[in-house]
PDB file of C-alpha atoms in Angstrom:
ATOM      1  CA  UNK Z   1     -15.804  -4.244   2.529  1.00 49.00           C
ATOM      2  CA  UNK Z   2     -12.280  -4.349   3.525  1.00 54.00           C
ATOM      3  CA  UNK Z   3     -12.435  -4.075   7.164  1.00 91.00           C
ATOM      4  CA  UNK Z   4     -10.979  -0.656   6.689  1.00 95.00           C
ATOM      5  CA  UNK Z   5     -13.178   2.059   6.397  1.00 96.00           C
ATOM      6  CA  UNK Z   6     -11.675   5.793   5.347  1.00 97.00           C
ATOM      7  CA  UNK Z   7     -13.989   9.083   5.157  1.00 97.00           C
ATOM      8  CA  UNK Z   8     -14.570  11.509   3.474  1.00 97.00           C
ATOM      9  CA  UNK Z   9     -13.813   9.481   0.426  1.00 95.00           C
ATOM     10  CA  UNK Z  10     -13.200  12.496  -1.377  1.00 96.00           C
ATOM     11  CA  UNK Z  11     -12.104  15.925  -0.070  1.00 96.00           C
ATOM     12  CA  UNK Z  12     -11.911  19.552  -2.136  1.00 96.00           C
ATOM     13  CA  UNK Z  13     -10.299  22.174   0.307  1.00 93.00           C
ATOM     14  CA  UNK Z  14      -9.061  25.879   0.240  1.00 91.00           C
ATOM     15  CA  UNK Z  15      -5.110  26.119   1.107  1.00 90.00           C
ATOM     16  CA  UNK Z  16      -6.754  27.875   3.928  1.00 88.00           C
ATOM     17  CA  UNK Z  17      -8.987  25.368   5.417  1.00 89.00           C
ATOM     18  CA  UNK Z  18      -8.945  23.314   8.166  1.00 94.00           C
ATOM     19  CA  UNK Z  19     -10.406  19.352   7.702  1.00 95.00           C
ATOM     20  CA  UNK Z  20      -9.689  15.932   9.207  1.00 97.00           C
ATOM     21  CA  UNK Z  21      -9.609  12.524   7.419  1.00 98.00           C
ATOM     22  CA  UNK Z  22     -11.118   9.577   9.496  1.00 98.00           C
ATOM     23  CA  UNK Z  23     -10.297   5.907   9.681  1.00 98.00           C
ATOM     24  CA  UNK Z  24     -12.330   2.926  11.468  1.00 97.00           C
ATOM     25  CA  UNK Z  25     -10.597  -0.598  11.443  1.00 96.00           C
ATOM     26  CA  UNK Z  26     -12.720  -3.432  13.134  1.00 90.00           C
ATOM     27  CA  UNK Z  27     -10.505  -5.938  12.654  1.00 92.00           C
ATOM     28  CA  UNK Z  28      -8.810  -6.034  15.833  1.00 91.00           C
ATOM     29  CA  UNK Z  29      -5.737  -4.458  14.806  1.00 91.00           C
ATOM     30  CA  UNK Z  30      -3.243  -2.689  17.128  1.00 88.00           C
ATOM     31  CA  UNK Z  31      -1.181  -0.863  14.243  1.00 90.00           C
ATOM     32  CA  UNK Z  32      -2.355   2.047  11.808  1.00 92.00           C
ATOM     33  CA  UNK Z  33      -0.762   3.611   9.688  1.00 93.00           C
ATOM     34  CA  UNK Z  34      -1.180   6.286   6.961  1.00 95.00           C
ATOM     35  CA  UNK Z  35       0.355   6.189   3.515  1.00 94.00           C
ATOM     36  CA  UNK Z  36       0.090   9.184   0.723  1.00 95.00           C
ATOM     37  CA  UNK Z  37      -0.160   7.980  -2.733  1.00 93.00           C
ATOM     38  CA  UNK Z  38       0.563  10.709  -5.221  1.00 91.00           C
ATOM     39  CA  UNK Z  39       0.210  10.277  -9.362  1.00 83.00           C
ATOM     40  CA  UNK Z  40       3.527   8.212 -10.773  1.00 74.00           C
ATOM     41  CA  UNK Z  41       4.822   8.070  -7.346  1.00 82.00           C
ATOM     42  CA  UNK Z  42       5.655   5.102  -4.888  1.00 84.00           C
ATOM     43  CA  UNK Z  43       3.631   5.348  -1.811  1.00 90.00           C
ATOM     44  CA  UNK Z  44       5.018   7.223   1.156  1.00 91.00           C
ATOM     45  CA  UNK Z  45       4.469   5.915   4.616  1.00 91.00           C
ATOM     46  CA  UNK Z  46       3.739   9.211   7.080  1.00 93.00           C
ATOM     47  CA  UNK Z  47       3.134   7.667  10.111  1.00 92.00           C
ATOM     48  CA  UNK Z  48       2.827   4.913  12.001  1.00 90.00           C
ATOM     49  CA  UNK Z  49       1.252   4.075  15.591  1.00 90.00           C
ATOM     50  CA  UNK Z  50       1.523   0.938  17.202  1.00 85.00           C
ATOM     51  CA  UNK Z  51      -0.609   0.513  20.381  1.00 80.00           C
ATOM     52  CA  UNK Z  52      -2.385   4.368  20.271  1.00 77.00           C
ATOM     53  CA  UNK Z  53       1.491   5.892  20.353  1.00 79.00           C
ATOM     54  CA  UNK Z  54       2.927   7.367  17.231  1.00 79.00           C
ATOM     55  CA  UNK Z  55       6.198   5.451  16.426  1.00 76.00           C
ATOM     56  CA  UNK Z  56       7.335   7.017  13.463  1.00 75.00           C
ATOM     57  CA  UNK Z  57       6.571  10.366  11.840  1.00 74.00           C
ATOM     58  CA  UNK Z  58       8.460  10.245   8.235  1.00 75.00           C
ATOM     59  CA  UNK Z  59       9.361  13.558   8.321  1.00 84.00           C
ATOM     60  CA  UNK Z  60       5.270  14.844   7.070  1.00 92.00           C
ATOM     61  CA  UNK Z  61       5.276  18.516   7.354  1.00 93.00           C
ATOM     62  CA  UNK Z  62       3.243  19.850  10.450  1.00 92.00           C
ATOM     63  CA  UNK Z  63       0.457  20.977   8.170  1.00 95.00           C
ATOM     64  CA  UNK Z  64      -0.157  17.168   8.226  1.00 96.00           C
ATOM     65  CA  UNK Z  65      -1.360  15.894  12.611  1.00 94.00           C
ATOM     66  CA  UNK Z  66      -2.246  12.777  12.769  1.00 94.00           C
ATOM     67  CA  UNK Z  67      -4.640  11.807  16.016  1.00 94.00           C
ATOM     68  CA  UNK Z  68      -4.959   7.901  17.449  1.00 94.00           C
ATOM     69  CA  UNK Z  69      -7.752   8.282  20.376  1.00 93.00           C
ATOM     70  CA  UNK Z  70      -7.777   4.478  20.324  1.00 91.00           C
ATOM     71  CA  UNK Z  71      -6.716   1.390  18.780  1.00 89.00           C
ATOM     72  CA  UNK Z  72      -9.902   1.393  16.282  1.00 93.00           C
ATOM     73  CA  UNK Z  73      -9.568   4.616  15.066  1.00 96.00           C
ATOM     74  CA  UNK Z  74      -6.702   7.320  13.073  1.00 96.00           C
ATOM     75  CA  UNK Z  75      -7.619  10.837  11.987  1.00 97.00           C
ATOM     76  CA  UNK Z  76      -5.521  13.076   9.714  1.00 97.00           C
ATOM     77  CA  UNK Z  77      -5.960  16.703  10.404  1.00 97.00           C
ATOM     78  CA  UNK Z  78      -4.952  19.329   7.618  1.00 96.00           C
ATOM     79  CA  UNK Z  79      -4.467  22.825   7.830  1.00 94.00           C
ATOM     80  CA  UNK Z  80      -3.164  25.098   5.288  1.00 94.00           C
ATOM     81  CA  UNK Z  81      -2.090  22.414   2.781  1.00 94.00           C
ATOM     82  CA  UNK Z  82      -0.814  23.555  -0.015  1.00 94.00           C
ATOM     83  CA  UNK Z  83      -1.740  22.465  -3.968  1.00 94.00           C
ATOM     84  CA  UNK Z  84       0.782  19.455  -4.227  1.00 93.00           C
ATOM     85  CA  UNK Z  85      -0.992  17.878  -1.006  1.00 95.00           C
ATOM     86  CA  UNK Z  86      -3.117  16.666  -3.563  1.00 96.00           C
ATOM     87  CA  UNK Z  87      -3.334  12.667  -3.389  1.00 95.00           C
ATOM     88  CA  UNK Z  88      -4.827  10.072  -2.114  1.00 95.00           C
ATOM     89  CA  UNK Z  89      -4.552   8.687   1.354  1.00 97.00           C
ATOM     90  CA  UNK Z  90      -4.247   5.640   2.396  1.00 96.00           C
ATOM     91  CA  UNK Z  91      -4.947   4.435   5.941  1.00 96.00           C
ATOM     92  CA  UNK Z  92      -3.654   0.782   6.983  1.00 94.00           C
ATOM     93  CA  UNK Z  93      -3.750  -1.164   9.850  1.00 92.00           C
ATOM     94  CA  UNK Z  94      -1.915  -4.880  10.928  1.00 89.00           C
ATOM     95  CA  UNK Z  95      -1.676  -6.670  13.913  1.00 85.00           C
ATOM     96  CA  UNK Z  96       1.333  -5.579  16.034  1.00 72.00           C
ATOM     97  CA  UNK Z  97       3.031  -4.614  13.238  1.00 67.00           C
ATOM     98  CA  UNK Z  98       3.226  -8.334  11.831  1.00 68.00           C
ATOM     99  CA  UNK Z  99       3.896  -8.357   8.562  1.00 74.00           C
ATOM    100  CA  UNK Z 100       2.255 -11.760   8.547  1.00 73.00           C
ATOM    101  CA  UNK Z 101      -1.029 -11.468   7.164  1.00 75.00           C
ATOM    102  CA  UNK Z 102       0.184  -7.919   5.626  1.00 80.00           C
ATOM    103  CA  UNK Z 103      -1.727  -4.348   6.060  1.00 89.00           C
ATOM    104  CA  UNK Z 104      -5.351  -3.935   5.308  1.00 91.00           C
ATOM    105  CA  UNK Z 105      -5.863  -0.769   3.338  1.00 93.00           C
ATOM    106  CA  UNK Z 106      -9.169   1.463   3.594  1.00 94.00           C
ATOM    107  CA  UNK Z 107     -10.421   2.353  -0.119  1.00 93.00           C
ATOM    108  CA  UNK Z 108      -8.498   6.142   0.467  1.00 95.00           C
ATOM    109  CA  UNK Z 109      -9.815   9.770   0.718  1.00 97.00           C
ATOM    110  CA  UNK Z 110      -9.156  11.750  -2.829  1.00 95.00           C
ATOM    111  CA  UNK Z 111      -7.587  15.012  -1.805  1.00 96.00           C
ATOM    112  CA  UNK Z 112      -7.865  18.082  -4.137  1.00 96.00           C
ATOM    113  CA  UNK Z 113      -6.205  20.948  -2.550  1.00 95.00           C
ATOM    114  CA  UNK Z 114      -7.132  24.230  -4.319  1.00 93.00           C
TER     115      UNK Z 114
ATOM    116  CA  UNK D   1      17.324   0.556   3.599  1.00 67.00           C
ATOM    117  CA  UNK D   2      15.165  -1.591   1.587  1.00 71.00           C
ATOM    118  CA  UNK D   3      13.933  -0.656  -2.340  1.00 85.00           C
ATOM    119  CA  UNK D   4      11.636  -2.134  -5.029  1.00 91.00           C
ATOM    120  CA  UNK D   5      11.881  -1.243  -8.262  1.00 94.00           C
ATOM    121  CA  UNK D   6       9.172  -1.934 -10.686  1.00 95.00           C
ATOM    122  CA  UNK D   7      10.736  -1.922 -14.205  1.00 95.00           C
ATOM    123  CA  UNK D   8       7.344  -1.870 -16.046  1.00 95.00           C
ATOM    124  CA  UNK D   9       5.252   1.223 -15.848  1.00 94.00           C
ATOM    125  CA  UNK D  10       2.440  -0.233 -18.216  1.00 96.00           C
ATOM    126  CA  UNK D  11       1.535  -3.447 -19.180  1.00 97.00           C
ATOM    127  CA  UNK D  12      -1.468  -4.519 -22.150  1.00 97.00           C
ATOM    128  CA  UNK D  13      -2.217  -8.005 -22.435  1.00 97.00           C
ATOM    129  CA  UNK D  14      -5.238  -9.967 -24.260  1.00 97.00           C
ATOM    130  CA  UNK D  15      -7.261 -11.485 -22.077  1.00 97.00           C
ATOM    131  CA  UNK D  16      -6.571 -15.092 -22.025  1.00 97.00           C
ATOM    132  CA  UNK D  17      -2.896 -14.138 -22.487  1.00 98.00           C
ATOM    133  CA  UNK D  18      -0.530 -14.598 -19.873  1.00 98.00           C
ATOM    134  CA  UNK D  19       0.900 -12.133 -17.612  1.00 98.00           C
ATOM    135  CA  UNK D  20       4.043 -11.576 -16.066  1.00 98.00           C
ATOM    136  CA  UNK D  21       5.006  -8.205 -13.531  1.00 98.00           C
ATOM    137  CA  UNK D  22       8.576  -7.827 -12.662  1.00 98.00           C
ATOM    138  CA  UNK D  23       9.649  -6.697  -9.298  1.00 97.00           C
ATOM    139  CA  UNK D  24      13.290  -6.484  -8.152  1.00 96.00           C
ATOM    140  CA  UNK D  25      14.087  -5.442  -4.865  1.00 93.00           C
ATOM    141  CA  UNK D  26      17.705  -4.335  -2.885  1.00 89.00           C
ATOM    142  CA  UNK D  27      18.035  -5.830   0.284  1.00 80.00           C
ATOM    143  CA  UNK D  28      20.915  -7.440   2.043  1.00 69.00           C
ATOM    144  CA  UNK D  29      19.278 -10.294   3.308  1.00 73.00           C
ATOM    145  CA  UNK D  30      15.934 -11.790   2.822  1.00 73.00           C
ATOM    146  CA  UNK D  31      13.266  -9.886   2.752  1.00 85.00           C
ATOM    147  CA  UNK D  32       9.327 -10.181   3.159  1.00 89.00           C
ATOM    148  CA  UNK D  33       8.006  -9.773  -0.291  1.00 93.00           C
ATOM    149  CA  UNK D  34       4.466  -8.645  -1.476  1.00 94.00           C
ATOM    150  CA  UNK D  35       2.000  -8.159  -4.092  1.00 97.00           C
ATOM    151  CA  UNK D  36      -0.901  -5.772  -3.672  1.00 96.00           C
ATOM    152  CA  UNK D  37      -3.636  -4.854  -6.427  1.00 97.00           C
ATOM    153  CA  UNK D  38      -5.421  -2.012  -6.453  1.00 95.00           C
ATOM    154  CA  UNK D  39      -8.618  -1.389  -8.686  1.00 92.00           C
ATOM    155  CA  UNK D  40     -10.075   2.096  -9.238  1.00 86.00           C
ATOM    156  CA  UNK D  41     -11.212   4.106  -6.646  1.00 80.00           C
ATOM    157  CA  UNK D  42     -10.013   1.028  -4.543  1.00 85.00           C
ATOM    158  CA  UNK D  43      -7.615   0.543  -1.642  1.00 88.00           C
ATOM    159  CA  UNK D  44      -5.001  -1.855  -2.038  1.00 92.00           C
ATOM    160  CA  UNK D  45      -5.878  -5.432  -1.698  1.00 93.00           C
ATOM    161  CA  UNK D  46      -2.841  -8.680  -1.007  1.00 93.00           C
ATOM    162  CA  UNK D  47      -2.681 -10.874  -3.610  1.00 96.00           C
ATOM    163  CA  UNK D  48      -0.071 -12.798  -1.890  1.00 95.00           C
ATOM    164  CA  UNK D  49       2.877 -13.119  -0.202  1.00 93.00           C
ATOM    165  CA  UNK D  50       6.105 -14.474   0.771  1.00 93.00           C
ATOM    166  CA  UNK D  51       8.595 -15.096   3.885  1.00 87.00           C
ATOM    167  CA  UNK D  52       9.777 -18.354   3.607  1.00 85.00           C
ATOM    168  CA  UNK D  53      10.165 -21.854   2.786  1.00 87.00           C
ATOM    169  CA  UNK D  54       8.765 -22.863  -0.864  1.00 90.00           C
ATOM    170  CA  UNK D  55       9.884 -19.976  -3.636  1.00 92.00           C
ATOM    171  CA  UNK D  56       7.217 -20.666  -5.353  1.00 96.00           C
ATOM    172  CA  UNK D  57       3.840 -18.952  -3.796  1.00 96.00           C
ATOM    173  CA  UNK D  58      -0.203 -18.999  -4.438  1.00 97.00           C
ATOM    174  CA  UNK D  59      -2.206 -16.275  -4.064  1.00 96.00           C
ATOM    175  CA  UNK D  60      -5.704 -15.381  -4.906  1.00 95.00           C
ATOM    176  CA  UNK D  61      -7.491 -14.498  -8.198  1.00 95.00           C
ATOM    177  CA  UNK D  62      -5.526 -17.668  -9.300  1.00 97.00           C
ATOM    178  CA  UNK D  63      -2.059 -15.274  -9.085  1.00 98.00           C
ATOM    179  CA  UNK D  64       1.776 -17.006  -8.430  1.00 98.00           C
ATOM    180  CA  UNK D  65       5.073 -15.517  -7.523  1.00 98.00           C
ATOM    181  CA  UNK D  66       8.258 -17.033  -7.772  1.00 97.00           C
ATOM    182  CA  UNK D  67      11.225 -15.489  -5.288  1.00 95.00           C
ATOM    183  CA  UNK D  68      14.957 -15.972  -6.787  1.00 94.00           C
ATOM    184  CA  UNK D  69      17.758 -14.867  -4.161  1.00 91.00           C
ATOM    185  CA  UNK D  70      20.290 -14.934  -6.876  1.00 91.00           C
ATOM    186  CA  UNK D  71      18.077 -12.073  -9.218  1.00 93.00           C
ATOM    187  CA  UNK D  72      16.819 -10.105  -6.260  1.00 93.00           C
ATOM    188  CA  UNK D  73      13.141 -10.626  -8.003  1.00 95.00           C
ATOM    189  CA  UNK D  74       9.821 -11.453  -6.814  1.00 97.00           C
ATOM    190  CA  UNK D  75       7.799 -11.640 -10.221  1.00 98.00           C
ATOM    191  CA  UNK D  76       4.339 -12.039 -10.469  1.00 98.00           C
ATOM    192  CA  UNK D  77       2.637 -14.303 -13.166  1.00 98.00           C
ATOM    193  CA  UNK D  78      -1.040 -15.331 -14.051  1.00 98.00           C
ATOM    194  CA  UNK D  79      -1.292 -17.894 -17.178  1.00 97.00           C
ATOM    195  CA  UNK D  80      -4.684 -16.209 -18.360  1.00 97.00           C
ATOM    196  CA  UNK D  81      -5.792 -13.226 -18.045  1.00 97.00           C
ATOM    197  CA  UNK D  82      -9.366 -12.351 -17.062  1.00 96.00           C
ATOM    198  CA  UNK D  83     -10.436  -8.312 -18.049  1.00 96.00           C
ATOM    199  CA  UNK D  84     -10.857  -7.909 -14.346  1.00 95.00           C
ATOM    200  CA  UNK D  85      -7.444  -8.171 -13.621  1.00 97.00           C
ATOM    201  CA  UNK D  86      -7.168  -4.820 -15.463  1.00 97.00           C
ATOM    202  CA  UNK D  87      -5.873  -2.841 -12.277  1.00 97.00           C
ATOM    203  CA  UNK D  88      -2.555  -1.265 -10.873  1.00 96.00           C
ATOM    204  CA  UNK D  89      -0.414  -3.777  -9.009  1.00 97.00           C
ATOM    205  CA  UNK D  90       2.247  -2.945  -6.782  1.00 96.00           C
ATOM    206  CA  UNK D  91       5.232  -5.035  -5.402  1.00 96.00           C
ATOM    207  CA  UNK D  92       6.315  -4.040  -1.324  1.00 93.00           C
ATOM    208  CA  UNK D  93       9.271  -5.280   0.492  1.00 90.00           C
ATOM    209  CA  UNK D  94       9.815  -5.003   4.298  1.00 86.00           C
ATOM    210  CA  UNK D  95      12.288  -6.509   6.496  1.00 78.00           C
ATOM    211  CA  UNK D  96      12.501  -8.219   9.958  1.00 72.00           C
ATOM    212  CA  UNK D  97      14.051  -5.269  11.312  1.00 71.00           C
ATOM    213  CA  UNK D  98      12.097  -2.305  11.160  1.00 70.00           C
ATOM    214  CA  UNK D  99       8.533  -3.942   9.586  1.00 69.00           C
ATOM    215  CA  UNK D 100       7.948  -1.597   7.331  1.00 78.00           C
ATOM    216  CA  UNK D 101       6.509  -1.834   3.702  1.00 85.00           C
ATOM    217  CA  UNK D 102       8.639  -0.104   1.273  1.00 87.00           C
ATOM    218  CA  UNK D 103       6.181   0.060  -2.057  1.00 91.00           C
ATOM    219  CA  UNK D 104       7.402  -0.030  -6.045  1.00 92.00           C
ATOM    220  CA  UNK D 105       5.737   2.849  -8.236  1.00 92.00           C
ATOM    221  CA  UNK D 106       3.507   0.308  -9.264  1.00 94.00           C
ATOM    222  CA  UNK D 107       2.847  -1.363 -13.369  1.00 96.00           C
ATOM    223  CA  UNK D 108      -1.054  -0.560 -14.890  1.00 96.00           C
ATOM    224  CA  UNK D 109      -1.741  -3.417 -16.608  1.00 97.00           C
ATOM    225  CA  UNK D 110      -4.743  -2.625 -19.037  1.00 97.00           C
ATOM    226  CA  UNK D 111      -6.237  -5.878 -21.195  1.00 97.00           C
ATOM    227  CA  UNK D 112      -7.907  -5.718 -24.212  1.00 95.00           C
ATOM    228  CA  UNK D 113     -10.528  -7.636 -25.253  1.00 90.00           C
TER     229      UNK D 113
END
């Protein structure tokens, strides 16, 4: 149990669908943040919120809305994603963005987009 | 902007061997450095990190790094192997500035028995 807790933990959808990925830190943490981790690639940071307000949106398509009701939880809502969405995700969260003790990472949500 | 580049795509090693993970990193001053692991089906857990002070730094799962300004590196070492280790480990970088992690593409390091 990392303290981080993502679901679904894996996801088939139509390019058509609509679905939402859900994360729950207890930790305390202030700062969440989701990362995309495809096959042979680094991973990409999509967004970050610090205090329940999005501070950076690394250019993620709008297909991609990302929803911080409060500083516990993150959702990911999808909407006609298309095949190369496919990846896993990666929620994260920190304390006011101090690098200190680094990010805790959730365990990810396998997304097959078909 | 800060990079990591992780030389080593895949790593095998006996267990019982040593292990060493290369990590070099492009930044114009110094950096915070990490080392994540990530297991199947896993998240990513810290192994260990570094900011400051000492070069030399302990982390868990009886991992070491060793920072050297003049190489740009942050490589990561474990003088025996256990077949747990088996796993995908990835190097991050961030800076004071902005706080972000920039990750490498990560090195698979599979060990046979």
């Amino acid at each position: 149990e990392t303290g981080v807790t993502q679901t679904p933990r894996h996801l088939v959808m139509g390019m058509t669908n609509k679905k939402s990925l859900k994360c729950e830190q207890h930790l305390g943490h202030n700062a969440m943040y989701w990362y995309k981790q495809s096959a042979k690639k680094p991973l990409e940071l999509m967004f970050v919120y610090s205090l329940e307000e999005r501070v950076e949106n690394n250019s993620v398509p709008s297909r991609f809305s990302p929803e911080c009701p409060n500083s516990s939880h993150l959702f990911l809502h999808l909407h006609t994603l298309q095949p190369e969405d496919s990846a896993l995700y990666l929620c994260a969260s920190s304390q006011d963005r101090n690098l200190r003790d680094g990010y805790t990472f959730g365990s990810g949500t396998r997304l097959t987009v078909v | 902007a800060q990079s990591v580049t992780q030389p080593d795509i895949h790593i095998t090693v006996s267990e019982g061997a040593s292990l060493e993970l290369r990590c070099n990193y492009s930044y114009g001053a110094t950096p915070y450095l990490f080392w994540y692991v990530q297991s199947p089906g896993q998240g990513l857990q810290l192994l260990l990190k570094y900011f400051s002070g000492d070069t030399l730094v302990q982390g868990i799962k009886g991992f070491e790094a060793e920072f050297k300004r003049s190489q740009s590196s942050f490589n990561l070492r474990k003088p025996s192997v256990h077949w747990s280790d088996a796993a995908e480990y990835f190097c991050a970088v961030a800076t004071a500035i902005d706080y972000k992690l920039s990750f490498g593409a990560g090195t698979t390091v599979t060990v046979r028995a």
